[in-house]
Coordinates of C-alpha atoms in Angstrom, one line a residue:
Chain A
M1 CA 110.8 -40.9 269.2
T2 CA 111.8 -43.0 266.3
Y3 CA 110.6 -46.6 265.4
E4 CA 113.9 -48.0 266.5
E5 CA 114.0 -46.2 269.8
L6 CA 110.3 -47.4 270.6
L7 CA 111.2 -50.9 269.6
T8 CA 114.4 -50.9 271.8
E9 CA 112.5 -49.5 274.8
M10 CA 109.7 -52.1 274.5
A11 CA 112.1 -55.0 273.8
L12 CA 114.3 -54.0 276.8
A13 CA 111.1 -53.8 279.0
N14 CA 109.7 -57.2 277.7
E15 CA 111.9 -60.3 277.4
R16 CA 109.1 -61.9 275.2
I17 CA 109.8 -59.6 272.3
I18 CA 112.1 -61.0 269.7
V19 CA 113.2 -58.8 266.7
M20 CA 113.5 -60.6 263.4
T21 CA 114.5 -59.6 260.0
A22 CA 114.9 -61.2 256.6
E23 CA 118.0 -59.1 256.1
N24 CA 116.3 -55.9 256.0
R25 CA 118.0 -53.8 258.8
A26 CA 117.1 -50.3 257.8
L27 CA 114.8 -50.0 260.9
V28 CA 116.8 -52.0 263.3
R29 CA 120.4 -51.4 262.6
N30 CA 121.4 -50.9 266.3
L31 CA 119.4 -53.8 267.8
P32 CA 121.8 -56.7 267.2
G33 CA 124.2 -55.2 269.7
I34 CA 121.4 -54.3 272.2
L35 CA 119.3 -57.5 272.1
G36 CA 121.9 -60.1 271.4
K37 CA 120.2 -63.5 270.9
R38 CA 116.8 -61.8 270.8
F39 CA 117.8 -60.3 267.5
I40 CA 117.5 -62.9 264.7
D41 CA 118.3 -62.3 261.1
T42 CA 117.3 -65.3 258.9
G43 CA 118.8 -64.0 255.8
I44 CA 116.8 -63.4 252.7
T45 CA 114.1 -65.9 253.6
E46 CA 110.8 -64.3 254.2
Q47 CA 108.9 -67.6 254.3
T48 CA 111.3 -69.2 256.7
M49 CA 111.4 -66.1 258.9
I50 CA 107.6 -66.2 259.3
G51 CA 107.5 -70.0 259.9
A52 CA 110.1 -69.5 262.5
S53 CA 108.3 -66.5 264.1
A54 CA 105.3 -68.9 264.5
G55 CA 107.5 -71.4 266.3
L56 CA 108.9 -68.6 268.6
A57 CA 105.4 -67.5 269.3
L58 CA 104.3 -71.0 270.2
R59 CA 107.0 -70.8 272.9
G60 CA 105.4 -67.6 274.2
R61 CA 107.5 -65.0 272.4
I62 CA 106.2 -61.9 270.5
P63 CA 108.2 -61.7 267.3
V64 CA 108.3 -58.3 265.7
V65 CA 109.5 -59.2 262.1
H66 CA 110.8 -56.9 259.4
A67 CA 111.0 -57.2 255.6
L68 CA 110.1 -55.0 252.7
A69 CA 106.3 -55.0 252.6
A70 CA 106.1 -56.5 249.2
F71 CA 108.1 -59.6 250.2
L72 CA 106.6 -59.8 253.6
T73 CA 103.1 -59.9 252.5
M74 CA 103.4 -61.7 249.1
R75 CA 106.6 -63.9 249.1
A76 CA 105.5 -65.2 252.5
F77 CA 101.8 -64.7 252.1
E78 CA 100.9 -68.4 252.6
F79 CA 103.1 -68.6 255.6
V80 CA 101.4 -65.6 257.0
R81 CA 98.0 -67.1 256.3
T82 CA 98.7 -70.6 257.3
D83 CA 101.2 -70.4 260.2
L84 CA 100.1 -67.0 261.8
G85 CA 96.4 -66.8 260.7
I86 CA 95.2 -70.3 261.3
A87 CA 97.0 -70.4 264.6
N88 CA 96.2 -66.7 265.5
L89 CA 99.7 -66.2 266.9
P90 CA 100.9 -62.7 268.1
V91 CA 103.5 -62.2 265.4
K92 CA 103.9 -58.5 264.5
L93 CA 104.7 -57.8 260.8
S94 CA 106.5 -54.6 260.0
G95 CA 106.3 -54.0 256.3
F96 CA 108.9 -51.5 255.1
I97 CA 108.5 -49.1 252.2
P98 CA 104.8 -49.9 251.5
G99 CA 102.8 -48.2 248.9
L100 CA 104.4 -45.2 247.2
L101 CA 107.2 -45.2 249.7
S102 CA 109.1 -47.8 247.5
D103 CA 109.5 -44.8 245.2
G104 CA 112.4 -45.6 242.8
N105 CA 112.4 -49.5 243.2
G106 CA 110.0 -50.4 240.5
P107 CA 107.0 -52.8 240.5
T108 CA 108.7 -55.7 242.0
H109 CA 109.0 -53.7 245.2
Q110 CA 105.5 -52.1 245.2
A111 CA 103.3 -53.3 248.0
I112 CA 100.1 -51.9 246.7
E113 CA 97.8 -54.8 247.3
D114 CA 99.1 -55.4 250.8
I115 CA 96.1 -54.0 252.7
S116 CA 93.9 -56.2 250.6
I117 CA 95.5 -59.5 251.1
M118 CA 96.5 -59.1 254.7
R119 CA 93.0 -58.1 255.8
G120 CA 91.7 -61.0 253.9
I121 CA 93.2 -63.4 256.4
P122 CA 91.0 -64.2 259.4
N123 CA 92.7 -63.1 262.6
V124 CA 95.2 -60.8 261.0
T125 CA 94.8 -57.1 262.0
V126 CA 96.0 -54.2 259.7
F127 CA 97.3 -50.9 260.4
A128 CA 98.5 -47.9 258.4
P129 CA 100.0 -44.9 260.3
A130 CA 100.0 -41.5 258.7
D131 CA 103.7 -40.6 259.7
E132 CA 106.3 -41.4 262.3
D133 CA 104.4 -39.7 265.2
D134 CA 101.3 -41.7 264.4
L135 CA 103.4 -44.9 264.1
V136 CA 105.0 -44.7 267.5
K137 CA 101.6 -43.8 269.0
M138 CA 100.0 -46.9 267.4
L139 CA 102.7 -49.5 267.8
P140 CA 102.6 -50.1 271.5
Q141 CA 98.9 -51.2 271.4
I142 CA 99.6 -53.2 268.2
W143 CA 102.4 -55.1 269.9
Q144 CA 100.5 -55.7 273.0
S145 CA 97.5 -57.2 271.3
K146 CA 97.2 -61.1 271.2
Q147 CA 96.6 -61.2 267.5
P148 CA 98.8 -61.2 264.4
A149 CA 99.2 -57.7 263.1
Y150 CA 100.4 -56.2 259.8
T151 CA 101.7 -52.6 259.9
R152 CA 102.5 -50.4 257.0
I153 CA 105.7 -48.9 258.3
N154 CA 105.7 -45.1 257.6
T155 CA 108.5 -43.2 259.3
R156 CA 108.0 -39.9 257.5
K157 CA 107.9 -36.7 259.7
T158 CA 105.0 -34.4 258.9
G159 CA 105.1 -32.2 262.0
Y160 CA 101.4 -33.1 262.7
E161 CA 100.7 -34.2 266.3
H162 CA 98.3 -37.1 266.3
A163 CA 95.7 -37.9 268.9
P164 CA 96.3 -41.0 271.1
F165 CA 95.6 -44.3 269.4
T166 CA 92.7 -46.8 270.0
M167 CA 92.5 -50.0 268.2
G168 CA 89.6 -49.9 265.7
K169 CA 89.2 -46.2 265.9
A170 CA 89.9 -43.6 263.2
E171 CA 91.4 -40.2 264.0
V172 CA 88.9 -37.5 263.0
I173 CA 91.0 -34.5 262.1
T174 CA 88.0 -32.2 261.0
E175 CA 84.4 -32.8 260.1
G176 CA 82.7 -31.2 257.1
N177 CA 79.4 -31.1 255.2
D178 CA 80.6 -30.9 251.6
V179 CA 83.3 -33.4 251.5
T180 CA 85.2 -35.8 253.7
I181 CA 88.5 -37.3 252.8
L182 CA 89.1 -40.8 254.3
T183 CA 92.7 -41.8 254.1
Y184 CA 95.6 -43.6 255.7
G185 CA 99.4 -43.8 255.5
L186 CA 101.6 -41.6 253.4
L187 CA 98.9 -39.7 251.7
F188 CA 97.7 -38.2 254.9
E189 CA 100.4 -35.6 254.4
Q190 CA 98.9 -34.6 251.1
A191 CA 95.4 -34.9 252.3
L192 CA 96.2 -32.1 254.9
I193 CA 97.2 -29.9 252.0
A194 CA 94.2 -30.8 249.9
A195 CA 91.9 -30.0 252.7
E196 CA 93.3 -26.5 253.1
I197 CA 92.9 -25.9 249.3
L198 CA 89.3 -27.1 249.5
K199 CA 88.6 -24.9 252.5
G200 CA 90.1 -22.0 250.6
E201 CA 87.6 -22.6 247.8
G202 CA 84.8 -22.2 250.4
L203 CA 84.0 -25.9 251.1
S204 CA 83.2 -27.4 254.4
V205 CA 85.9 -30.2 254.5
G206 CA 86.2 -33.2 256.8
L207 CA 89.5 -35.3 257.1
V208 CA 89.8 -38.6 258.6
N209 CA 93.1 -40.6 259.3
M210 CA 91.7 -44.2 259.2
R211 CA 94.8 -45.7 260.9
S212 CA 93.3 -48.9 261.9
L213 CA 92.1 -50.7 258.8
K214 CA 91.2 -54.0 260.4
P215 CA 89.4 -53.6 262.7
V216 CA 88.0 -50.6 261.1
D217 CA 86.0 -47.8 262.6
E218 CA 82.6 -48.4 260.9
Q219 CA 81.1 -45.4 262.7
A220 CA 83.5 -43.0 261.3
I221 CA 82.8 -44.1 257.8
L222 CA 79.0 -44.1 258.3
K223 CA 79.2 -40.7 259.9
A224 CA 81.3 -39.3 257.0
S225 CA 78.8 -40.7 254.5
T226 CA 75.7 -39.3 256.1
Q227 CA 77.4 -35.9 257.1
S228 CA 79.1 -35.0 253.7
N229 CA 77.7 -34.8 250.2
L230 CA 80.9 -36.5 249.0
V231 CA 83.2 -39.1 250.5
V232 CA 86.6 -39.4 249.0
T233 CA 88.7 -42.5 249.6
L234 CA 92.4 -41.6 249.1
E235 CA 95.0 -44.3 249.2
D236 CA 98.3 -45.4 247.7
H237 CA 96.9 -48.8 247.0
F238 CA 95.2 -50.7 244.2
L239 CA 91.6 -49.7 243.9
T240 CA 90.7 -53.3 244.7
G241 CA 90.6 -54.5 248.3
G242 CA 91.8 -51.4 250.0
L243 CA 89.9 -48.5 251.7
Y244 CA 87.5 -48.0 248.8
S245 CA 86.5 -51.7 249.1
I246 CA 86.3 -51.4 253.0
V247 CA 84.0 -48.4 252.7
A248 CA 81.8 -50.2 250.2
E249 CA 81.6 -53.2 252.5
V250 CA 80.7 -51.1 255.4
L251 CA 78.0 -49.1 253.6
L252 CA 76.5 -52.3 252.2
K253 CA 76.6 -54.0 255.5
H254 CA 74.6 -51.1 257.0
Q255 CA 72.2 -51.1 254.0
T256 CA 73.2 -47.5 253.1
T257 CA 75.0 -45.8 250.2
A258 CA 77.0 -42.7 249.6
N259 CA 78.5 -40.6 246.9
V260 CA 82.0 -41.9 246.9
L261 CA 85.1 -40.7 244.7
P262 CA 87.9 -43.1 245.0
I263 CA 91.4 -41.9 244.4
A264 CA 93.7 -45.0 244.2
L265 CA 96.0 -46.9 241.8
N266 CA 93.4 -48.2 239.4
E267 CA 94.7 -51.6 237.8
K268 CA 98.2 -50.4 237.4
W269 CA 101.6 -50.3 239.0
F270 CA 103.0 -46.8 239.5
R271 CA 105.8 -45.2 237.6
P272 CA 109.1 -45.6 239.6
A273 CA 111.0 -42.4 240.4
L274 CA 111.8 -40.3 243.5
L275 CA 108.8 -39.9 245.8
P276 CA 107.9 -36.3 245.0
D277 CA 107.9 -37.1 241.2
V278 CA 105.9 -40.2 241.8
L279 CA 103.3 -38.3 243.6
Q280 CA 103.1 -35.6 241.0
H281 CA 103.1 -38.2 238.1
E282 CA 100.3 -40.3 239.6
G283 CA 98.2 -37.3 240.6
F284 CA 98.6 -37.8 244.3
T285 CA 99.9 -34.2 245.3
G286 CA 97.6 -32.3 247.7
K287 CA 97.0 -29.8 245.0
Q288 CA 96.1 -32.5 242.5
I289 CA 93.9 -34.2 244.9
A290 CA 92.0 -31.0 245.6
E291 CA 91.6 -30.3 242.0
R292 CA 90.2 -33.8 241.3
I293 CA 87.6 -33.1 244.1
L294 CA 86.8 -29.7 242.7
G295 CA 86.7 -30.7 239.1
Y296 CA 88.7 -27.6 238.1
K297 CA 92.4 -26.2 238.2
T298 CA 93.5 -23.8 241.0
T299 CA 96.4 -21.3 241.4
Y300 CA 97.3 -22.8 244.8
H301 CA 100.9 -23.5 245.4
Q302 CA 101.9 -27.2 246.1
P303 CA 104.3 -27.1 249.1
Q304 CA 107.6 -28.9 248.5
I305 CA 107.6 -32.7 249.2
L306 CA 110.7 -34.1 250.9
T307 CA 112.5 -36.9 249.2
P308 CA 113.0 -39.9 251.7
E309 CA 116.5 -41.0 252.3
F310 CA 117.4 -44.3 250.5
S311 CA 116.3 -46.8 253.0
E312 CA 116.1 -50.3 251.6
Chain B
M1 CA 109.6 -92.2 277.2
N2 CA 109.2 -95.9 277.7
N3 CA 112.3 -97.6 276.4
F4 CA 110.4 -100.4 275.0
D5 CA 112.3 -103.4 273.6
Q6 CA 112.1 -104.5 270.1
Q7 CA 109.3 -106.9 270.6
E8 CA 107.2 -104.3 272.4
L9 CA 107.9 -101.7 269.6
K10 CA 107.0 -104.2 266.8
A11 CA 103.7 -105.1 268.8
I12 CA 102.8 -101.3 269.0
A13 CA 103.7 -100.8 265.3
L14 CA 101.4 -103.6 264.3
K15 CA 98.5 -102.2 266.3
V16 CA 99.2 -98.8 264.7
R17 CA 99.1 -100.3 261.3
E18 CA 95.7 -101.9 262.2
H19 CA 94.5 -98.5 263.1
I20 CA 95.7 -97.1 259.7
V21 CA 93.9 -99.9 257.8
R22 CA 90.7 -99.3 259.8
M23 CA 90.9 -95.5 258.8
S24 CA 91.3 -96.5 255.1
T25 CA 87.6 -96.8 254.4
D26 CA 84.4 -94.7 254.6
G27 CA 86.3 -91.9 252.9
G28 CA 89.8 -93.4 253.3
C29 CA 93.1 -91.7 254.0
F30 CA 96.7 -91.7 252.8
T31 CA 97.4 -95.3 253.8
G32 CA 100.8 -95.8 252.0
A33 CA 102.3 -92.6 253.3
S34 CA 101.3 -93.6 256.8
L35 CA 102.4 -97.1 256.7
S36 CA 106.0 -96.0 255.7
A37 CA 106.3 -93.6 258.7
V38 CA 104.7 -96.0 261.5
D39 CA 108.1 -97.5 262.7
L40 CA 109.7 -94.1 262.9
I41 CA 106.8 -92.5 264.7
V42 CA 106.4 -95.3 267.1
Y43 CA 110.1 -95.3 267.9
L44 CA 110.2 -91.6 268.5
Y45 CA 107.3 -91.6 270.9
S46 CA 108.3 -94.7 272.7
N47 CA 112.0 -94.3 273.1
F48 CA 113.2 -90.9 272.1
L49 CA 111.0 -88.0 272.8
N50 CA 110.1 -86.7 276.2
I51 CA 106.4 -86.5 275.4
N52 CA 103.7 -88.2 277.6
P53 CA 100.1 -87.7 278.6
S54 CA 101.1 -85.6 281.7
N55 CA 103.5 -83.1 280.0
L56 CA 101.8 -82.0 276.9
N57 CA 101.7 -78.3 278.0
D58 CA 104.9 -78.4 279.9
P59 CA 107.5 -76.1 278.4
G60 CA 110.2 -78.8 279.2
R61 CA 108.6 -81.4 276.8
D62 CA 110.2 -82.4 273.5
Y63 CA 108.4 -81.3 270.3
L64 CA 107.5 -83.4 267.3
F65 CA 106.4 -81.6 264.1
L66 CA 104.9 -83.7 261.3
S67 CA 105.5 -81.8 258.4
K68 CA 104.6 -84.2 255.5
G69 CA 101.0 -84.4 257.1
H70 CA 99.7 -87.2 255.0
D71 CA 101.2 -89.7 257.5
V72 CA 98.9 -88.4 260.3
P73 CA 96.9 -91.7 260.6
A74 CA 100.3 -93.2 261.8
L75 CA 100.5 -90.4 264.4
Y76 CA 96.8 -90.8 265.4
G77 CA 97.4 -94.6 265.9
T78 CA 100.7 -94.0 267.9
L79 CA 99.1 -91.3 270.2
A80 CA 96.2 -93.8 270.8
E81 CA 98.4 -96.7 271.6
L82 CA 100.5 -94.7 274.0
G83 CA 97.7 -93.2 275.9
L84 CA 97.8 -89.6 274.5
L85 CA 94.6 -89.9 272.5
D86 CA 91.4 -91.7 273.4
K87 CA 91.2 -94.9 271.1
E88 CA 87.6 -94.4 270.8
R89 CA 88.2 -91.1 268.9
L90 CA 89.8 -93.0 266.0
K91 CA 86.4 -94.2 265.0
N92 CA 85.4 -90.6 264.4
H93 CA 87.7 -90.4 261.4
L94 CA 86.2 -87.8 259.0
S95 CA 83.3 -87.1 261.3
L96 CA 82.1 -83.6 261.9
N97 CA 81.9 -84.5 265.6
D98 CA 85.6 -84.7 266.0
H99 CA 88.9 -83.4 264.4
I100 CA 90.4 -86.7 263.1
Y101 CA 90.8 -85.8 259.5
W102 CA 93.5 -86.1 256.7
H103 CA 96.0 -83.6 258.0
P104 CA 97.4 -82.8 261.6
N105 CA 95.6 -80.3 263.7
T106 CA 96.1 -78.9 267.3
N107 CA 92.6 -80.2 268.4
I108 CA 94.3 -83.6 268.9
P109 CA 96.4 -83.9 272.1
G110 CA 100.0 -84.2 271.3
I111 CA 99.9 -82.4 267.9
E112 CA 101.9 -79.1 268.3
F113 CA 101.0 -77.5 265.0
H114 CA 98.8 -78.0 262.0
S115 CA 100.3 -79.1 258.7
G116 CA 99.4 -80.1 255.3
S117 CA 100.9 -77.4 253.2
L118 CA 104.2 -78.8 252.5
G119 CA 107.6 -77.2 253.6
H120 CA 106.1 -75.2 256.4
L121 CA 107.0 -77.1 259.6
P122 CA 110.8 -77.1 259.1
S123 CA 110.7 -73.3 259.7
V124 CA 108.2 -73.6 262.6
A125 CA 110.4 -76.1 264.2
I126 CA 113.5 -73.8 263.7
G127 CA 111.5 -71.1 265.7
V128 CA 111.0 -73.4 268.5
A129 CA 114.5 -74.7 268.5
M130 CA 115.7 -71.1 268.4
D131 CA 113.7 -70.2 271.5
L132 CA 115.0 -73.2 273.3
K133 CA 118.6 -72.0 272.6
I134 CA 117.9 -68.5 273.6
S135 CA 116.2 -69.8 276.9
G136 CA 119.0 -72.2 277.5
S137 CA 116.6 -75.2 277.5
N138 CA 117.7 -78.7 276.5
N139 CA 114.4 -80.0 274.9
K140 CA 114.7 -81.7 271.6
V141 CA 112.9 -80.8 268.5
V142 CA 112.1 -83.3 265.7
C143 CA 110.5 -82.6 262.4
I144 CA 109.5 -85.4 260.2
L145 CA 109.5 -84.6 256.5
G146 CA 108.4 -86.5 253.4
D147 CA 110.8 -87.1 250.6
G148 CA 108.4 -85.6 248.1
E149 CA 108.1 -82.7 250.3
L150 CA 111.8 -81.9 249.6
N151 CA 110.7 -80.4 246.4
E152 CA 109.7 -77.4 248.3
G153 CA 112.4 -74.8 248.4
T154 CA 111.5 -73.7 251.9
C155 CA 112.9 -77.1 253.2
W156 CA 116.3 -76.1 251.9
E157 CA 116.0 -72.5 253.1
A158 CA 115.4 -74.1 256.6
V159 CA 118.5 -76.3 256.4
L160 CA 120.6 -73.1 255.7
V161 CA 119.1 -71.2 258.5
A162 CA 119.2 -74.1 261.0
N163 CA 122.9 -74.5 260.3
A164 CA 123.5 -70.8 260.5
Y165 CA 122.0 -70.8 264.0
K166 CA 123.9 -74.0 264.9
L167 CA 120.5 -75.7 265.8
D168 CA 121.8 -79.0 267.0
N169 CA 118.8 -79.3 269.1
L170 CA 116.8 -79.8 265.9
L171 CA 116.5 -83.1 264.1
F172 CA 115.0 -83.5 260.7
V173 CA 113.9 -87.1 260.0
I174 CA 113.2 -87.8 256.3
D175 CA 110.6 -90.5 255.5
R176 CA 112.3 -91.7 252.3
N177 CA 109.7 -93.9 250.9
Q178 CA 110.8 -93.1 247.3
F179 CA 107.3 -91.7 246.3
Q180 CA 105.7 -88.4 245.7
A181 CA 102.0 -88.4 245.6
N182 CA 101.6 -90.0 242.3
V183 CA 105.0 -91.2 241.0
R184 CA 108.4 -92.2 242.2
T185 CA 110.6 -89.3 243.3
E186 CA 113.4 -90.4 241.0
D187 CA 111.2 -90.4 238.0
L188 CA 109.9 -86.8 238.7
I189 CA 112.3 -84.6 240.6
P190 CA 115.3 -86.8 241.5
L191 CA 116.6 -86.3 245.0
E192 CA 119.6 -88.6 245.0
P193 CA 122.3 -88.4 246.3
L194 CA 120.2 -87.1 249.1
A195 CA 122.6 -87.4 252.0
D196 CA 125.2 -85.5 250.0
K197 CA 122.7 -82.7 249.3
F198 CA 122.1 -82.2 253.1
K199 CA 125.8 -82.5 253.8
A200 CA 126.5 -79.8 251.1
F201 CA 124.1 -77.5 253.0
G202 CA 125.9 -78.1 256.2
A203 CA 123.9 -80.7 258.0
A204 CA 125.2 -83.8 259.8
V205 CA 123.5 -86.8 258.2
I206 CA 122.8 -90.4 259.0
R207 CA 121.0 -92.9 256.7
I208 CA 119.3 -95.9 258.1
D209 CA 116.6 -98.5 257.4
G210 CA 113.5 -96.8 258.8
H211 CA 111.7 -100.0 259.5
N212 CA 114.7 -101.6 261.4
F213 CA 114.3 -100.8 265.2
T214 CA 118.0 -101.7 265.7
D215 CA 118.9 -99.1 263.1
L216 CA 116.5 -96.5 264.7
H217 CA 117.9 -97.2 268.1
Q218 CA 121.5 -96.6 267.0
A219 CA 120.7 -93.5 265.1
F220 CA 118.6 -91.8 267.8
T221 CA 121.0 -92.7 270.6
A222 CA 123.9 -91.3 268.6
Y223 CA 122.0 -87.9 268.4
P224 CA 123.4 -85.3 268.3
F225 CA 125.8 -87.0 266.0
Q226 CA 127.5 -83.6 265.3
Q227 CA 127.2 -80.5 267.5
D228 CA 126.5 -77.0 266.1
K229 CA 124.8 -78.4 263.1
L230 CA 121.3 -79.4 262.0
N231 CA 121.2 -83.2 262.4
V232 CA 119.3 -85.2 259.7
I233 CA 118.2 -88.8 259.7
I234 CA 117.3 -90.2 256.3
A235 CA 115.1 -93.2 257.0
D236 CA 114.8 -95.4 254.0
T237 CA 111.3 -96.8 254.1
V238 CA 108.8 -98.6 252.0
R239 CA 105.5 -96.9 251.0
G240 CA 102.6 -99.2 252.2
K241 CA 104.9 -101.1 254.4
G242 CA 103.2 -104.0 256.0
L243 CA 100.6 -104.5 253.3
P244 CA 102.3 -106.3 250.3
S245 CA 99.2 -105.8 248.2
I246 CA 99.7 -102.0 248.1
E247 CA 103.5 -101.7 248.8
E248 CA 105.2 -99.5 246.3
R249 CA 102.1 -99.1 244.2
A250 CA 101.8 -95.6 242.7
D251 CA 98.0 -96.1 242.2
R252 CA 97.5 -96.9 246.0
W253 CA 98.5 -93.4 247.1
F254 CA 95.1 -92.6 248.7
C255 CA 93.2 -95.7 249.7
N256 CA 89.4 -95.9 250.3
F257 CA 88.9 -99.7 250.8
T258 CA 85.7 -101.5 250.8
A259 CA 84.5 -103.0 254.2
G260 CA 85.3 -106.4 252.9
E261 CA 88.8 -105.5 251.9
I262 CA 89.5 -104.0 255.4
G263 CA 89.0 -107.5 256.9
Q264 CA 91.2 -109.1 254.4
L265 CA 93.9 -106.4 254.9
L266 CA 93.8 -106.8 258.7
L267 CA 94.7 -110.5 258.0
E268 CA 97.4 -109.5 255.6
L269 CA 99.1 -107.3 258.2
H270 CA 99.4 -110.4 260.3
G271 CA 101.1 -112.2 257.3
E272 CA 98.2 -114.5 256.6
H273 CA 97.8 -113.8 252.9
D274 CA 97.7 -111.0 250.3
T275 CA 94.4 -109.4 249.5
L276 CA 92.8 -109.3 246.1
L277 CA 91.9 -105.6 246.0
T278 CA 89.0 -104.7 243.9
S279 CA 88.3 -101.1 245.1
E280 CA 88.9 -98.1 242.8
T281 CA 92.6 -97.1 242.4
L282 CA 93.9 -93.6 241.5
V283 CA 94.8 -93.6 237.9
V284 CA 98.4 -92.5 237.4
R285 CA 98.9 -90.7 234.1

């Protein structure tokens, strides 16, 4: 099932759902004809769209709003904080091409502080699915909740079949004593490859798909930190405010510590190119991740990474 | 809706101005911006909007959004005079025991949404108006904006979007009191010709004297003055209206009068005499 199929099914079953976009139709091309007046395109006005979504929610609607993640979370930030956060309205933000998924667009389009700024708003929940299967397993609960939600939309197909979703729970793929990789979103695909390489090198490897970043699964983080000698936080996000910060906050809150290796974008925007090249250039391929953790080069083969279709 | 006559409206407006003066001490409030909006707000609640103490949660009610925010003392006073808010609560201005403070918030019955950050409520009002159109409801949505607030680009985005969606159930009322916070609008970011700007963006516009109840009556009974368009009423007003000692004074933006001055100002409201103000003013640089 695709994002659009899921949204269509849920919107047809629930009159309260309104689909909105600030002229970003990649995910919702067929919905104007299907939903009629319940499809609202406000034009390139992220702020006005968020304000209007608040008004619609005041009337009992559940707006699912679409824009590129960078503009949804940053251009409209104060509207999200002030109109959705303060009022705690059930508006569902679908941020398109978050993180490295903006591949060739350049730094204007890079949403790599979105987790940080969205989770900083009281009442706003934050989610980052690993792939399309994860996405469609997560969204029904996200859309049914009474809180505002920001979701990093990720429609890539990995072939991995995910466990059912529970809000605030991580998906533990494997457990391991030597190293546990905590990750979310697009890099889950590369983390699977990295974990195989690490196992091939004789390590006991854990892998956790964090999925729900706010509320976050504190127990999964604490368990990884006690079970493994090394915890790796892997994310296509600035080092500040994302998963590395979340792990630091959780460990400090529980008055414990751990040996943590952060793999993230440290104080820089990434070099724009097609996604496979971006991953390679920035050191985020599965092979590169494994070698960062091992501390030495290997002879393993990096599987081919599929280039996403142009989808802005 | 009460359909008060002019004498009744004037009497209510005078009482609302008294409330504003009483809130202008012990911490103070935005007195001038409130006084310019009094007649508008009193008229809207008395004779135009279907909003009353018994229908505040009824989906069939009309909606008022106060986007400029600083004029909330005028709204507190109006809600109190029309029975939507307990008058005793006005004594709690700035008290931790209540929610009567410098910007609108939904802890006050009759206030639909918080504001204070300018340029937000035009879009929130659009969302409500969109839902009313989708649902086939005939409720009206009014959004009061300040003229200084029109510096914010989101106000103009909202006009474009409202017209695109033919939201004639939405009415923007501009409190055109000629002042931003510290300076005259025309001396900082000029707005005139303001009606032409709204018209160029596709709205239907009427311009009136915002203190004249005959003008207000004619404009609001003419609404919607054009169908399928955003309707805009530009209400020319005077900052500080009713208190000649602070009218159109840039340095009396935020007022925190002494107890002695309050007594004098209440007399001034009734036309007895001007007040010699000695309390601190805001220096305009």
